[in-house]
mmCIF file of C-alpha atoms and ligand atoms in Angstrom:
data_model
loop_
_atom_site.group_PDB
_atom_site.id
_atom_site.type_symbol
_atom_site.label_atom_id
_atom_site.label_comp_id
_atom_site.label_asym_id
_atom_site.label_seq_id
_atom_site.Cartn_x
_atom_site.Cartn_y
_atom_site.Cartn_z
ATOM 1 C CA MET A 1 -75.840 11.653 -242.409
ATOM 2 C CA ILE A 2 -72.791 9.882 -241.025
ATOM 3 C CA TRP A 3 -70.303 12.410 -242.350
ATOM 4 C CA LYS A 4 -68.031 13.879 -239.690
ATOM 5 C CA GLU A 5 -65.968 17.051 -239.809
ATOM 6 C CA LYS A 6 -62.922 15.104 -238.727
ATOM 7 C CA TYR A 7 -63.031 13.214 -242.065
ATOM 8 C CA LYS A 8 -61.834 16.341 -243.832
ATOM 9 C CA ILE A 9 -58.359 16.116 -245.277
ATOM 10 C CA GLY A 10 -58.043 19.866 -245.780
ATOM 11 C CA VAL A 11 -58.416 19.917 -249.556
ATOM 12 C CA PRO A 12 -61.744 21.651 -250.325
ATOM 13 C CA LEU A 13 -62.429 19.862 -253.629
ATOM 14 C CA ILE A 14 -61.825 16.418 -252.122
ATOM 15 C CA ASP A 15 -63.699 17.181 -248.903
ATOM 16 C CA GLU A 16 -66.662 18.427 -250.906
ATOM 17 C CA GLN A 17 -66.680 15.230 -252.996
ATOM 18 C CA HIS A 18 -66.494 13.065 -249.883
ATOM 19 C CA GLN A 19 -69.454 14.886 -248.377
ATOM 20 C CA GLU A 20 -71.446 14.417 -251.561
ATOM 21 C CA LEU A 21 -70.620 10.689 -251.568
ATOM 22 C CA PHE A 22 -71.748 10.373 -247.964
ATOM 23 C CA ARG A 23 -74.929 12.289 -248.740
ATOM 24 C CA ARG A 24 -75.797 10.031 -251.676
ATOM 25 C CA VAL A 25 -74.923 6.734 -250.056
ATOM 26 C CA THR A 26 -76.728 7.564 -246.799
ATOM 27 C CA ASP A 27 -79.796 8.565 -248.769
ATOM 28 C CA PHE A 28 -79.584 5.327 -250.769
ATOM 29 C CA VAL A 29 -79.330 3.172 -247.636
ATOM 30 C CA GLU A 30 -82.244 4.994 -245.985
ATOM 31 C CA THR A 31 -84.495 4.669 -249.026
ATOM 32 C CA LEU A 32 -83.816 0.946 -249.290
ATOM 33 C CA ARG A 33 -84.449 0.395 -245.585
ATOM 34 C CA SER A 34 -87.668 2.401 -245.586
ATOM 35 C CA GLN A 35 -91.108 0.840 -245.873
ATOM 36 C CA GLY A 36 -91.610 2.846 -249.034
ATOM 37 C CA GLU A 37 -92.963 1.560 -252.291
ATOM 38 C CA TRP A 38 -91.078 -0.686 -254.634
ATOM 39 C CA ASN A 39 -91.197 2.018 -257.346
ATOM 40 C CA THR A 40 -89.506 4.570 -255.141
ATOM 41 C CA LYS A 41 -86.736 2.118 -254.403
ATOM 42 C CA VAL A 42 -86.183 1.226 -258.044
ATOM 43 C CA THR A 43 -85.983 4.908 -258.942
ATOM 44 C CA LYS A 44 -83.432 5.421 -256.198
ATOM 45 C CA VAL A 45 -81.370 2.429 -257.340
ATOM 46 C CA ASN A 46 -81.282 3.760 -260.919
ATOM 47 C CA GLU A 47 -80.334 7.203 -259.719
ATOM 48 C CA THR A 48 -77.647 5.977 -257.348
ATOM 49 C CA LEU A 49 -76.030 3.572 -259.793
ATOM 50 C CA ALA A 50 -75.888 6.215 -262.524
ATOM 51 C CA PHE A 51 -74.436 8.687 -260.061
ATOM 52 C CA MET A 52 -71.896 6.318 -258.572
ATOM 53 C CA LYS A 53 -70.573 5.043 -261.892
ATOM 54 C CA ASP A 54 -69.698 8.595 -262.830
ATOM 55 C CA TYR A 55 -68.938 10.419 -259.649
ATOM 56 C CA VAL A 56 -66.757 7.758 -258.079
ATOM 57 C CA VAL A 57 -64.529 7.742 -261.151
ATOM 58 C CA THR A 58 -64.277 11.546 -261.081
ATOM 59 C CA HIS A 59 -63.541 11.611 -257.384
ATOM 60 C CA PHE A 60 -60.892 8.906 -257.563
ATOM 61 C CA HIS A 61 -59.299 10.663 -260.504
ATOM 62 C CA ASP A 62 -59.153 14.003 -258.666
ATOM 63 C CA GLU A 63 -57.888 12.424 -255.481
ATOM 64 C CA GLU A 64 -55.160 10.513 -257.286
ATOM 65 C CA ALA A 65 -54.135 13.678 -259.159
ATOM 66 C CA TYR A 66 -53.753 15.394 -255.798
ATOM 67 C CA GLN A 67 -51.700 12.493 -254.440
ATOM 68 C CA LYS A 68 -49.450 12.722 -257.459
ATOM 69 C CA GLU A 69 -49.079 16.464 -257.023
ATOM 70 C CA ILE A 70 -47.864 16.112 -253.435
ATOM 71 C CA GLY A 71 -45.674 13.108 -254.182
ATOM 72 C CA TYR A 72 -47.692 10.744 -252.034
ATOM 73 C CA PRO A 73 -45.677 7.533 -251.770
ATOM 74 C CA ALA A 74 -48.599 5.100 -251.436
ATOM 75 C CA LEU A 75 -50.377 6.302 -254.586
ATOM 76 C CA GLY A 76 -50.048 2.973 -256.410
ATOM 77 C CA GLU A 77 -51.544 1.022 -253.555
ATOM 78 C CA HIS A 78 -54.260 3.609 -253.047
ATOM 79 C CA ALA A 79 -55.174 3.653 -256.742
ATOM 80 C CA LYS A 80 -55.523 -0.136 -256.675
ATOM 81 C CA ILE A 81 -58.106 0.128 -253.874
ATOM 82 C CA HIS A 82 -59.960 2.732 -255.958
ATOM 83 C CA ASN A 83 -59.888 0.556 -259.060
ATOM 84 C CA ASP A 84 -61.257 -2.418 -257.150
ATOM 85 C CA MET A 85 -64.139 -0.282 -255.946
ATOM 86 C CA VAL A 86 -64.920 0.964 -259.459
ATOM 87 C CA GLN A 87 -64.890 -2.651 -260.610
ATOM 88 C CA TYR A 88 -67.274 -3.632 -257.829
ATOM 89 C CA VAL A 89 -69.734 -0.865 -258.748
ATOM 90 C CA VAL A 90 -69.583 -1.873 -262.427
ATOM 91 C CA THR A 91 -70.169 -5.531 -261.538
ATOM 92 C CA VAL A 92 -73.222 -4.705 -259.440
ATOM 93 C CA ALA A 93 -74.549 -2.378 -262.159
ATOM 94 C CA GLU A 94 -74.210 -5.167 -264.730
ATOM 95 C CA GLN A 95 -75.917 -7.674 -262.488
ATOM 96 C CA TYR A 96 -78.718 -5.186 -261.892
ATOM 97 C CA GLU A 97 -79.143 -4.651 -265.628
ATOM 98 C CA ARG A 98 -79.354 -8.387 -266.185
ATOM 99 C CA GLU A 99 -81.560 -9.365 -263.277
ATOM 100 C CA GLY A 100 -83.502 -6.220 -262.438
ATOM 101 C CA PHE A 101 -84.342 -5.027 -258.960
ATOM 102 C CA LYS A 102 -83.687 -7.576 -256.260
ATOM 103 C CA GLU A 103 -84.170 -6.227 -252.806
ATOM 104 C CA GLU A 104 -81.552 -8.465 -251.244
ATOM 105 C CA LEU A 105 -78.809 -7.663 -253.744
ATOM 106 C CA MET A 106 -79.450 -3.952 -253.390
ATOM 107 C CA GLN A 107 -79.518 -4.057 -249.587
ATOM 108 C CA GLN A 108 -76.200 -5.823 -249.727
ATOM 109 C CA PHE A 109 -74.807 -3.313 -252.201
ATOM 110 C CA ALA A 110 -75.955 -0.325 -250.137
ATOM 111 C CA GLY A 111 -74.515 -1.783 -246.949
ATOM 112 C CA LYS A 112 -71.208 -2.523 -248.575
ATOM 113 C CA LEU A 113 -71.013 0.927 -250.169
ATOM 114 C CA LEU A 114 -71.592 2.627 -246.857
ATOM 115 C CA ALA A 115 -69.116 0.449 -244.964
ATOM 116 C CA TRP A 116 -66.513 0.918 -247.678
ATOM 117 C CA LEU A 117 -67.009 4.668 -247.778
ATOM 118 C CA ILE A 118 -66.662 5.111 -244.033
ATOM 119 C CA ASN A 119 -63.654 2.851 -243.822
ATOM 120 C CA HIS A 120 -61.914 4.356 -246.830
ATOM 121 C CA VAL A 121 -62.535 8.021 -246.094
ATOM 122 C CA ALA A 122 -61.981 7.745 -242.341
ATOM 123 C CA ALA A 123 -58.831 5.664 -242.586
ATOM 124 C CA THR A 124 -57.192 5.284 -246.013
ATOM 125 C CA ASP A 125 -57.816 8.832 -247.250
ATOM 126 C CA GLN A 126 -56.750 10.265 -243.892
ATOM 127 C CA LYS A 127 -53.257 8.972 -244.537
ATOM 128 C CA ILE A 128 -52.927 11.525 -247.335
ATOM 129 C CA ALA A 129 -53.483 14.336 -244.820
ATOM 130 C CA GLU A 130 -51.071 12.699 -242.392
ATOM 131 C CA PHE A 131 -48.427 12.592 -245.091
ATOM 132 C CA VAL A 132 -48.865 16.304 -245.854
ATOM 133 C CA LYS A 133 -48.604 17.079 -242.151
ATOM 134 C CA SER A 134 -45.438 15.039 -241.741
ATOM 135 C CA LYS A 135 -43.876 16.791 -244.735
ATOM 136 C CA GLU A 136 -44.655 20.178 -243.216
ATOM 137 C CA GLU A 137 -43.109 19.163 -239.928
ATOM 138 C CA VAL A 138 -39.911 18.121 -241.665
ATOM 139 C CA SER A 139 -39.694 21.370 -243.617
ATOM 140 C CA HIS A 140 -40.146 23.393 -240.430
ATOM 141 C CA GLU A 141 -37.329 21.708 -238.579
HETATM 142 FE FE1 FE2 B 201 -61.643 9.638 -251.359
HETATM 143 FE FE1 FE2 B 202 -59.199 7.366 -251.725
#
């Protein structure tokens, strides 16, 4: 898995959710890239889409609630990035329902999911932890 300890933001619930997302997406990418049977891949696509549609919404909700709680100033901007991602997952899920399993579409989806996850968790979400740290520094002065 590509998860790294340094991705933690110090909030156990959020860190746990991030790890689960990494676990699922890595597994998804590996299954699609494997030489395995078509059936195995379709099962994994169904499983991953069902999981993502739900879990991503829950995670974003919890993370935004935390941002609100700490008075994070970039919440609006951050929530917009989340909403765009939810929209993307829904769009792919709809296309999949219409057209069925297409290897190329799913490879693309898996690649984008993984890239997005790494970029978002390693950069955008880290800013939440940086904000908390900067607040603590101010209050200790
Ligand atoms: Fe996150
Ligand atoms: Fe986020």
